[in-house]
Coordinates of C-alpha atoms and ligand atoms in Angstrom, one line a residue:
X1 CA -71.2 -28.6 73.7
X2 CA -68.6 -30.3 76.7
X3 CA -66.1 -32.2 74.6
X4 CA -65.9 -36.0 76.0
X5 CA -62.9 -37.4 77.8
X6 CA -59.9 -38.7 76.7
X7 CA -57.4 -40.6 77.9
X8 CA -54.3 -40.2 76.3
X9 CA -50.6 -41.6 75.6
X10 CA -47.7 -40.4 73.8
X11 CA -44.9 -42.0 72.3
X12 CA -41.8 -40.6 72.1
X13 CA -42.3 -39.4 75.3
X14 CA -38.8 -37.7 76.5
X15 CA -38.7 -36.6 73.0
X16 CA -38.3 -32.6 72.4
X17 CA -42.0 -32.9 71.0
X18 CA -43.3 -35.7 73.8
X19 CA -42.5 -33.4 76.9
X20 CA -44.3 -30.4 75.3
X21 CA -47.1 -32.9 74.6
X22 CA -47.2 -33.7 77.7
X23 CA -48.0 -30.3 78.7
X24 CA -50.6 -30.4 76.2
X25 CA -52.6 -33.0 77.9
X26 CA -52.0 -31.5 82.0
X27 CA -53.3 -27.9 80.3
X28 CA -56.3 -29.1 78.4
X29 CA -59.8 -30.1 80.1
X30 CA -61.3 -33.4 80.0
X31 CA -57.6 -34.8 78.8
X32 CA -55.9 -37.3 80.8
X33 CA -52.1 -39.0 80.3
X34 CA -52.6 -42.4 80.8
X35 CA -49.2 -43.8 79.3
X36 CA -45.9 -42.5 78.7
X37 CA -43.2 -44.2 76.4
X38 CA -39.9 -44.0 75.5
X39 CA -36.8 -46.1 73.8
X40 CA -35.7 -49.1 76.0
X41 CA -32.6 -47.7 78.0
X42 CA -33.6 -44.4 78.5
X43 CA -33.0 -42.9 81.6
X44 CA -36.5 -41.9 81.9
X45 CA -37.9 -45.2 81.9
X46 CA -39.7 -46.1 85.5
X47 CA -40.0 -42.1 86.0
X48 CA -43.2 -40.3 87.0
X49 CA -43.7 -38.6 83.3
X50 CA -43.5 -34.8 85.3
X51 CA -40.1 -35.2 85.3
X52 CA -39.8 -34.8 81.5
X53 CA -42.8 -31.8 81.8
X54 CA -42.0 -30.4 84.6
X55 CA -45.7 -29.8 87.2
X56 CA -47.4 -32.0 89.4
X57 CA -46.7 -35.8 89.7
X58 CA -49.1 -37.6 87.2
X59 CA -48.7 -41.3 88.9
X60 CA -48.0 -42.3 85.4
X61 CA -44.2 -44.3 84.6
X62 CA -42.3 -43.8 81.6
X63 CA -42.5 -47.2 80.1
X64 CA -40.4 -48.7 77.6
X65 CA -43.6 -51.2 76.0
X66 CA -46.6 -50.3 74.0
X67 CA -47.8 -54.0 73.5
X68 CA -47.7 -54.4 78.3
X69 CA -50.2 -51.5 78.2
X70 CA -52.8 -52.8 75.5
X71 CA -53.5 -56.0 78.2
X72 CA -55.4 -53.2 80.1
X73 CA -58.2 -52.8 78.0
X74 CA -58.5 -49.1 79.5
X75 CA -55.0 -48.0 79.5
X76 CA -55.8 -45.2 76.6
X77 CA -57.8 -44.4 73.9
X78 CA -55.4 -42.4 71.4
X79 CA -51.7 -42.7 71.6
X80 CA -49.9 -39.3 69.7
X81 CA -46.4 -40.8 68.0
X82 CA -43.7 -37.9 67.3
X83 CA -40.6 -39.9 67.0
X84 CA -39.3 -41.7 63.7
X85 CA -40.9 -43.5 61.1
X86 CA -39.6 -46.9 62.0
X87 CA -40.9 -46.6 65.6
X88 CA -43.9 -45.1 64.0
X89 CA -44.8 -47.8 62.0
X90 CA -43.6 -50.5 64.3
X91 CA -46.2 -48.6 66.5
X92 CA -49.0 -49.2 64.0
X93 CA -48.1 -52.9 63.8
X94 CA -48.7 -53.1 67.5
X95 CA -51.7 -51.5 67.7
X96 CA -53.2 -54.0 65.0
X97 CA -56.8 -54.9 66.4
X98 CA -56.5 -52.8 69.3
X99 CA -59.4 -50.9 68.9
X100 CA -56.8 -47.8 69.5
X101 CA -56.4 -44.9 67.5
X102 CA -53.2 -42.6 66.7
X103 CA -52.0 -39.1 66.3
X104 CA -48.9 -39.2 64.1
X105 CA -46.2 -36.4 64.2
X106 CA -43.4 -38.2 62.7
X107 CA -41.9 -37.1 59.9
X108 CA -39.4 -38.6 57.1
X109 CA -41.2 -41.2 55.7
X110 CA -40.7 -42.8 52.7
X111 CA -43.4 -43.3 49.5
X112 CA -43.6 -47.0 50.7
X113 CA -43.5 -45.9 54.5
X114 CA -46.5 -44.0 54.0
X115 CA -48.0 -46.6 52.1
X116 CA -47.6 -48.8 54.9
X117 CA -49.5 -46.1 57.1
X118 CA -52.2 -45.7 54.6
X119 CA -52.8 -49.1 54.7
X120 CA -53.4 -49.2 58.7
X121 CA -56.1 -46.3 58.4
X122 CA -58.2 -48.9 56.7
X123 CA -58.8 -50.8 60.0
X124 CA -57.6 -47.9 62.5
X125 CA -58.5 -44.1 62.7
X126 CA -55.4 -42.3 62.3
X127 CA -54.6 -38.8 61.9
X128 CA -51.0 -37.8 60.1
X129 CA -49.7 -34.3 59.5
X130 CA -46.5 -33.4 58.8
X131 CA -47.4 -30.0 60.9
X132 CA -50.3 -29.6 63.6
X133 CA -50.3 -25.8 64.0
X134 CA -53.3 -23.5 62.5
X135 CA -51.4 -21.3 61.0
X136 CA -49.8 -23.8 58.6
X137 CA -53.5 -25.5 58.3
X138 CA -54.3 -22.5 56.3
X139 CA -51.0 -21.7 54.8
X140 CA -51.8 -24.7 53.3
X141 CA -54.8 -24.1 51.4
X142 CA -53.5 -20.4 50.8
X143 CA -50.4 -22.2 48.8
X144 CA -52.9 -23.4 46.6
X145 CA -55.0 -20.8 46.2
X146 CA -51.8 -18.7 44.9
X147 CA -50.9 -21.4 43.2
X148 CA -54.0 -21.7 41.2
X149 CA -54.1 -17.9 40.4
X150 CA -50.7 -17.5 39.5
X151 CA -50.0 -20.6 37.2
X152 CA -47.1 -21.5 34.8
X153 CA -45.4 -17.8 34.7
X154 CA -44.1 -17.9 38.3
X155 CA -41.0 -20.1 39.3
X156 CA -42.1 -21.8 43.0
X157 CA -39.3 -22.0 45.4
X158 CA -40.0 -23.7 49.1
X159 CA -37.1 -22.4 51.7
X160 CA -37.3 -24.3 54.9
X161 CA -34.9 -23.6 58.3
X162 CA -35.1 -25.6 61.7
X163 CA -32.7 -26.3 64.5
X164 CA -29.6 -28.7 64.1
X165 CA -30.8 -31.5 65.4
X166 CA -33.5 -32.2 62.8
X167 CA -32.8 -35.6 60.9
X168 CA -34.8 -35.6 58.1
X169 CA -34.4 -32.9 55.1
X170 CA -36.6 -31.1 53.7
X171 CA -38.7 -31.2 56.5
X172 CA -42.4 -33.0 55.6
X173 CA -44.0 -29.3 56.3
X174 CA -41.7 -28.2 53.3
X175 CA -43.4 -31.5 51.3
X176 CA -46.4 -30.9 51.9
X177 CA -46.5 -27.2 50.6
X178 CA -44.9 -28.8 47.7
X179 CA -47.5 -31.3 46.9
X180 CA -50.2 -28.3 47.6
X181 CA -48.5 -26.6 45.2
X182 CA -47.8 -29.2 43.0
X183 CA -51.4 -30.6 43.0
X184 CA -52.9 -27.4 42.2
X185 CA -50.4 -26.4 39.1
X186 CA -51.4 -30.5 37.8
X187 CA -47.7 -31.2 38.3
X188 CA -46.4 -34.3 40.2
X189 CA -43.8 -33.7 42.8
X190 CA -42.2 -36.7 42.4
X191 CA -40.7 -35.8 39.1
X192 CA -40.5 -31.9 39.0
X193 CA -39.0 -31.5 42.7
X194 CA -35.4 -30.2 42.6
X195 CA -33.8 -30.6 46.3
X196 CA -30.2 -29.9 45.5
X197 CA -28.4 -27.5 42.9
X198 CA -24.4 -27.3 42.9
X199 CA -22.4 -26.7 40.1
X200 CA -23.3 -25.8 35.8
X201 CA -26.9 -26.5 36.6
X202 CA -28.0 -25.3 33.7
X203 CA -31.0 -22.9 33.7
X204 CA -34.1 -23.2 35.6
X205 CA -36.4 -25.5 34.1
X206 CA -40.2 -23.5 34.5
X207 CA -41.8 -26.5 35.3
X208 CA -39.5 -27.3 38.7
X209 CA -40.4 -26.6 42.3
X210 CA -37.3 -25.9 44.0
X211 CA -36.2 -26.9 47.7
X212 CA -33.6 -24.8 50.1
X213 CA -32.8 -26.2 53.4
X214 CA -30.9 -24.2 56.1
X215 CA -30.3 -26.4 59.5
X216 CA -28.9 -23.9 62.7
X217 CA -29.0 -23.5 66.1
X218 CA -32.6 -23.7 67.8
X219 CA -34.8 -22.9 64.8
X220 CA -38.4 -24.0 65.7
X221 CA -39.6 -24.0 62.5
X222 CA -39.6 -21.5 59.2
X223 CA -41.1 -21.9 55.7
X224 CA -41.7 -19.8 53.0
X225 CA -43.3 -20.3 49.8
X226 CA -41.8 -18.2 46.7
X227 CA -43.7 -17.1 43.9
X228 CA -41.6 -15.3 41.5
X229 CA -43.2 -13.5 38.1
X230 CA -41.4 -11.2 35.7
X231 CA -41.3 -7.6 37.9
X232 CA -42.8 -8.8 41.2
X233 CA -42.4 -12.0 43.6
X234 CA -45.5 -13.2 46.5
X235 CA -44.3 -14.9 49.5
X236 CA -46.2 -16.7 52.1
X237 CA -44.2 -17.7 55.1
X238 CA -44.8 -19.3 58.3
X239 CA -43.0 -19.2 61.4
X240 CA -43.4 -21.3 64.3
X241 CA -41.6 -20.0 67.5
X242 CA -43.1 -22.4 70.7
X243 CA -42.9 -26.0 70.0
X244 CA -46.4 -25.8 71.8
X245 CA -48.6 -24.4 68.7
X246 CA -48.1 -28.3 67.5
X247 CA -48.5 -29.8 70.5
X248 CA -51.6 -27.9 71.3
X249 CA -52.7 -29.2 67.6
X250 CA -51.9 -32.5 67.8
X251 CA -53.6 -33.4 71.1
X252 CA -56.8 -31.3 69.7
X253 CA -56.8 -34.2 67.1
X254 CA -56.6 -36.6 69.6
X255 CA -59.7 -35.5 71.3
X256 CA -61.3 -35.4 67.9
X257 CA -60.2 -38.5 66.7
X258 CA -62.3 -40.1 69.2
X259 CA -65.3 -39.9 67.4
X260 CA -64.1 -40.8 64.1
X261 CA -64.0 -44.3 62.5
X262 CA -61.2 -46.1 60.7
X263 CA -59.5 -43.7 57.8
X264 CA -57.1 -41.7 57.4
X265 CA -57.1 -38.3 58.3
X266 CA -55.3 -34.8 58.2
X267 CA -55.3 -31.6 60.6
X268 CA -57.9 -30.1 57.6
X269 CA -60.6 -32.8 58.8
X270 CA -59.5 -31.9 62.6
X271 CA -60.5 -28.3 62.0
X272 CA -63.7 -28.9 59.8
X273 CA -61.9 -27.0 56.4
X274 CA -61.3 -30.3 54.3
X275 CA -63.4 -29.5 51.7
X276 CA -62.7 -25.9 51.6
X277 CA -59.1 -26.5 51.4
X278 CA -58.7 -28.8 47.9
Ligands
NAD301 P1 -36.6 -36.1 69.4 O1 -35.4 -36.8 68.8 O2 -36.3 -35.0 70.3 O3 -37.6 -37.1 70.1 C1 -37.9 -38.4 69.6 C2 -38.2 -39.3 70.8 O4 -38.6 -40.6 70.3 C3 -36.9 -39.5 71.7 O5 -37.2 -39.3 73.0 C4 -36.5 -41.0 71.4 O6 -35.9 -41.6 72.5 C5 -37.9 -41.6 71.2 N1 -37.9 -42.9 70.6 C6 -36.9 -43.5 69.8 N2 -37.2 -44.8 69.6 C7 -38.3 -45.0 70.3 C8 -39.1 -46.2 70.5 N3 -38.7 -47.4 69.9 N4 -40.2 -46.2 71.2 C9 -40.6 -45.0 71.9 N5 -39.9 -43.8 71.7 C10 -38.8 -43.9 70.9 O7 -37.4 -35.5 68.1 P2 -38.5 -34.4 68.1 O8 -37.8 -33.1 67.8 O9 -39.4 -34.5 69.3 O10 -39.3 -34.8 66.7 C11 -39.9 -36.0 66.6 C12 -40.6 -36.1 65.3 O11 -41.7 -35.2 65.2 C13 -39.7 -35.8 64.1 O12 -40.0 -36.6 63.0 C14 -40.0 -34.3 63.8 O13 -39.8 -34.0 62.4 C15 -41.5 -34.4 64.0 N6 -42.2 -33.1 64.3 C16 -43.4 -33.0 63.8 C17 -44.2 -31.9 64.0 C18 -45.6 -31.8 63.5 O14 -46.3 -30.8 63.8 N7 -46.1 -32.8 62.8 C19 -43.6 -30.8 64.8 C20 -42.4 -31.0 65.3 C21 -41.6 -32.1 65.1

């Protein structure tokens, strides 16, 4: 079947993530960029967006205003958002009634923040994931298959690496296998998540889920998911090494997207394994 057009705009534009979606959008069929955005007083404001990707001259301007673009009634029909969760939501707020829909990347946000965005999938079709490559689609649902098998007698341990510029700790990929894991032992992550030990910590409690976080040099992306028993230890890691894997995701959810109504979604609906997943 020949997938529909879409016209497409990213936020965070001169971002590390918004030039590799970029690239996303010239490489895939049937996808047009139809906005670009950045931060007021960044350099690459009034630029053809090919200067941040690199290619052949798209016509289209870094712009520095979401809410100028939605007087054109056919200026795009999904906007992808990797930036930070106060531009993400401040995002959302603009898009109120719009008739858009969005791709979030962002990650860092708060219980309320997300509560917020939950809220905005009840009039708007949104899709959030804290990662939009395959591999840790399935990763997920393999966390709680493990999870599930292997119970109370194995201590779960979530190490996480990425490059030095990340700003939020642990990253939301790490969270998200924690509240896989979490789900499927019937614990609540909120209360048995450990993200720091220094010091007489005392011993483990069997119930935790613990968090390491290493932040060096150009690290794409690393996570692995301990199991450890008495005489053996399982470990499922992921490892991204081209920023494009998410990029390529996140703009396959975009297509999709379009012919989904208000809700809130996840990259599990995007690749049709929801309900084999929970
Ligand atoms: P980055 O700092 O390189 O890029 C963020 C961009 O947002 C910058 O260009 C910045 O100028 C821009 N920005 C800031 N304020 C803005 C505003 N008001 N309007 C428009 N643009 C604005 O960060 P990055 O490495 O590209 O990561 C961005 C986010 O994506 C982070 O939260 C990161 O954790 C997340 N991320 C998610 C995935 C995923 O698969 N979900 C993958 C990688 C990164």
């Amino acid at each position: 079947m020949s997938e529909t057009s879409a016209k497409i705009a990213i936020n965070g534009a001169a971002g590390r993530m918004g030039r590799q979606l970029l690239t996303a959008v010239a490489e895939r069929a049937n996808t047009t960029i139809s906005a670009a955005i950045d931060a007021p007083g960044q350099a690459c404001i009034g630029v053809d967006s090919s200067v941040l990707s690199g290619g052949e001259s798209t016509g289209v301007l870094v712009g520095d205003n979401v809410k100028a673009l939605l007087a054109s009634k056919d200026s795009f029909d999904t906007i992808v958002d990797f930036t930070r969760p106060e531009v993400s939501l401040a995002l959302l707020d603009s898009l109120k009634d719009s008739g858009k829909r969005v791709v979030i990347g962002t990650t860092g946000f708060t219980p309320a923040q997300i509560e917020t965005l939950t809220r905005a999938a009840e009039t708007m079709p949104i899709v959030f994931a804290a990662n939009y490559s395959i591999g840790v689609t399935v990763a997920l649902s393999l966390l709680r298959q493990a999870a599930h098998a292997l119970g109370d007698d194995y201590d779960v341990e979530i190490i996480e690496a990425h490059h030095h510029h990340k700003v939020d700790a642990p990253s939301g990929t790490a969270l998200a296998m924690g509240h896989a894991v979490a789900d499927a032992l019937n614990r609540d992550l909120e209360t048995c998540a450990v993200y720091a030990r220094e010091g007489i910590t005392g011993a483990r409690d069997p119930k935790s889920i613990g968090f390491a976080t290493v932040r060096a040099g150009d690290i794409i992306g690393e996570h692995t998911v301990l199991y450890a028993g008495n005489g053996e230890r399982l470990e499922i890691t992921h490892k991204a090494t081209d920023r494009m894997t998410f990029a390529r995701g996140a703009i396959r959810a975009a297509h999709w997207l379009g012919a989904q109504p208000a809700g809130l979604y996840d990259m599990t609906h995007v690749l049709g394994i929801a309900d084999s997943t929970t």
